[in-house]
């Protein structure tokens, strides 16, 4: 007992020291924001957005080094019932890029009445999960491809802490620099938080914070615990924090597929396989095809020790996942096989079916390799049909691939066009084989 009390004291002592350091260093600097009348250069105000910067007291900052952030509530005038996201953008160019996305802005896809009845009557409940805090469970049986969440983020912000200003902050050590970076980033977040609707403020602060004691501050702590990567702007990755989707716990064998819809600034989670009522709905916080030990190392900062079937039987699972991960684009090989009379019918079919079987055994249906393998199988079966050796499974593979690509409305049109093109190449190859 005495030992654990000492350990607790020393941990608290460390946190107190971290906070003191951040405060001491920040006393040396003056914080200027858009509401401060003294700000002169570079201050922008347009359409309710504003920029701010941090400057050291009494020192002019060269233009090239000042820190600014553009705050914007997005999308504007679209579908107010679906809410808006408060965006912290690292430059005006980033905002221009966000707004210039083709088709932007649109209402959420899967509007109520369609699949998005998900929102009016969610097919999930948020409940306590033993040893995991809150989590999401299926409120009813869900079929492959069903919409689970269909949500706009509460907050969009750069994935990494904006460290630029540390270049001119003369903190004595890397650790102190880090504390100041966390402290300052929290201030960036405060601006965005103040702009949120009341109910969104409450929802945001109710989210779990796994960074409560590392100097992050409550707003940044929630972002670091709950954000999903959404897109890049000017080469900078941006993440979103979601009221409901952020309640999903981790599994290395997740049962959801995640898609970002940029035209509506939203994210959808779909069932990656059948999910039974009461089953936990999960997402993966790391690359699930990494070896188990590497996954556990990536999950440690989230306080997650995964107990999915892959993590419980790592030797066999690592081997299977390595095999899945080795599946490369086989379209050129399929075309070559389709045009070569000497090659057996089952040459490429067998290995593709084997990988599909491993994907199902390892519950990796959410992985992009799943879509790739289904695509290979669709083309192989197209070739077999043209060779006069049709197999009944072909339509199933083709249908499932089409269902998967349709989940991403930005990509589905191009994917179908590529399929037509590749199928044409396969047809030409089979014809040349016949002539040979
Ligand atoms: C994004 S939140 C997920 C929702 C969270 N459980 C809650 O109560 O709001 C991430 C946090 O959930 C917990 N968590 C997520 N997946 C877990 C798992 N597989 N096992 C244990 N804890 C998990 C960890 O505390 C992690 O930092």
CSV table of N, CA and C in Angstrom, one decimal, residues 333-334 336-353 376-377 379-393 430 433-434:
chain,number,residue,atom,x,y,z
A,333,UNK,N,-1.6,-9.6,-63.8
A,333,UNK,CA,-1.4,-11.1,-63.9
A,333,UNK,C,-2.7,-11.7,-64.4
A,334,UNK,N,-3.9,-11.2,-64.0
A,334,UNK,CA,-5.2,-11.8,-64.4
A,334,UNK,C,-5.3,-11.7,-65.9
A,336,UNK,N,-2.9,-11.3,-68.1
A,336,UNK,CA,-1.9,-12.2,-68.7
A,336,UNK,C,-2.4,-13.7,-68.7
A,337,UNK,N,-2.9,-14.1,-67.6
A,337,UNK,CA,-3.5,-15.5,-67.5
A,337,UNK,C,-4.6,-15.7,-68.4
A,338,UNK,N,-5.5,-14.7,-68.5
A,338,UNK,CA,-6.7,-14.8,-69.4
A,338,UNK,C,-6.3,-15.0,-70.8
A,339,UNK,N,-5.2,-14.5,-71.2
A,339,UNK,CA,-4.7,-14.5,-72.6
A,339,UNK,C,-3.8,-15.7,-72.9
A,340,UNK,N,-3.4,-16.5,-71.9
A,340,UNK,CA,-2.4,-17.5,-72.1
A,340,UNK,C,-3.1,-18.9,-72.1
A,341,UNK,N,-3.2,-19.6,-73.3
A,341,UNK,CA,-3.9,-20.8,-73.4
A,341,UNK,C,-3.3,-21.9,-72.5
A,342,UNK,N,-2.0,-21.9,-72.3
A,342,UNK,CA,-1.3,-23.0,-71.6
A,342,UNK,C,-1.6,-23.0,-70.1
A,343,UNK,N,-2.1,-21.9,-69.5
A,343,UNK,CA,-2.2,-21.8,-68.1
A,343,UNK,C,-3.5,-22.4,-67.5
A,344,UNK,N,-3.5,-23.1,-66.4
A,344,UNK,CA,-4.7,-23.7,-65.9
A,344,UNK,C,-5.7,-22.7,-65.4
A,345,UNK,N,-7.0,-23.1,-65.5
A,345,UNK,CA,-8.1,-22.3,-65.2
A,345,UNK,C,-8.0,-21.8,-63.7
A,346,UNK,N,-7.6,-22.7,-62.8
A,346,UNK,CA,-7.6,-22.3,-61.4
A,346,UNK,C,-6.3,-21.6,-60.9
A,347,UNK,N,-5.4,-21.2,-61.8
A,347,UNK,CA,-4.1,-20.7,-61.4
A,347,UNK,C,-4.2,-19.5,-60.4
A,348,UNK,N,-5.1,-18.5,-60.7
A,348,UNK,CA,-5.2,-17.4,-59.8
A,348,UNK,C,-6.4,-17.5,-58.9
A,349,UNK,N,-7.3,-18.3,-59.3
A,349,UNK,CA,-8.6,-18.4,-58.5
A,349,UNK,C,-8.2,-18.9,-57.1
A,350,UNK,N,-7.5,-20.0,-57.1
A,350,UNK,CA,-7.1,-20.7,-55.8
A,350,UNK,C,-6.5,-19.7,-54.8
A,351,UNK,N,-5.4,-19.0,-55.1
A,351,UNK,CA,-4.8,-18.1,-54.2
A,351,UNK,C,-5.8,-17.0,-53.7
A,352,UNK,N,-6.6,-16.5,-54.6
A,352,UNK,CA,-7.5,-15.4,-54.3
A,352,UNK,C,-8.6,-15.8,-53.3
A,353,UNK,N,-9.1,-17.1,-53.6
A,353,UNK,CA,-10.1,-17.6,-52.6
A,353,UNK,C,-9.5,-17.9,-51.3
A,376,UNK,N,-10.4,-8.8,-57.7
A,376,UNK,CA,-9.6,-9.8,-58.4
A,376,UNK,C,-10.6,-11.0,-58.8
A,377,UNK,N,-11.4,-11.4,-57.8
A,377,UNK,CA,-12.2,-12.5,-58.0
A,377,UNK,C,-13.3,-12.2,-59.0
A,379,UNK,N,-13.0,-10.2,-61.6
A,379,UNK,CA,-12.4,-10.2,-62.9
A,379,UNK,C,-12.1,-11.7,-63.3
A,380,UNK,N,-11.6,-12.5,-62.4
A,380,UNK,CA,-11.2,-13.9,-62.7
A,380,UNK,C,-12.5,-14.6,-63.2
A,381,UNK,N,-13.6,-14.4,-62.5
A,381,UNK,CA,-14.9,-15.0,-62.9
A,381,UNK,C,-15.4,-14.5,-64.2
A,382,UNK,N,-15.2,-13.2,-64.5
A,382,UNK,CA,-15.6,-12.7,-65.8
A,382,UNK,C,-14.8,-13.4,-66.9
A,383,UNK,N,-13.5,-13.7,-66.6
A,383,UNK,CA,-12.7,-14.4,-67.6
A,383,UNK,C,-13.2,-15.8,-67.7
A,384,UNK,N,-13.5,-16.5,-66.6
A,384,UNK,CA,-14.0,-17.9,-66.7
A,384,UNK,C,-15.3,-18.0,-67.5
A,385,UNK,N,-16.2,-17.0,-67.3
A,385,UNK,CA,-17.4,-17.0,-68.0
A,385,UNK,C,-17.1,-16.9,-69.5
A,386,UNK,N,-16.2,-16.0,-69.9
A,386,UNK,CA,-15.9,-15.8,-71.3
A,386,UNK,C,-15.2,-17.0,-71.9
A,387,UNK,N,-14.5,-17.8,-71.0
A,387,UNK,CA,-13.8,-19.0,-71.4
A,387,UNK,C,-14.8,-20.2,-71.5
A,388,UNK,N,-16.1,-19.9,-71.2
A,388,UNK,CA,-17.1,-21.0,-71.2
A,388,UNK,C,-17.1,-21.9,-70.0
A,389,UNK,N,-16.5,-21.4,-68.9
A,389,UNK,CA,-16.4,-22.2,-67.6
A,389,UNK,C,-17.0,-21.4,-66.5
A,390,UNK,N,-18.2,-20.9,-66.6
A,390,UNK,CA,-18.8,-20.0,-65.5
A,390,UNK,C,-18.9,-20.7,-64.2
A,391,UNK,N,-18.8,-20.0,-63.1
A,391,UNK,CA,-19.0,-20.6,-61.8
A,391,UNK,C,-20.0,-19.7,-61.0
A,392,UNK,N,-20.9,-20.3,-60.3
A,392,UNK,CA,-22.0,-19.6,-59.6
A,392,UNK,C,-21.5,-18.5,-58.6
A,393,UNK,N,-20.3,-18.7,-58.0
A,393,UNK,CA,-19.9,-17.8,-57.0
A,393,UNK,C,-19.5,-16.4,-57.6
A,430,UNK,N,-9.1,-12.9,-73.5
A,430,UNK,CA,-9.7,-14.2,-73.7
A,430,UNK,C,-9.9,-14.5,-75.2
A,433,UNK,N,-6.7,-15.5,-76.7
A,433,UNK,CA,-6.4,-16.9,-76.3
A,433,UNK,C,-7.2,-17.9,-77.2
A,434,UNK,N,-8.4,-17.5,-77.5
A,434,UNK,CA,-9.2,-18.4,-78.4
A,434,UNK,C,-8.6,-18.5,-79.8
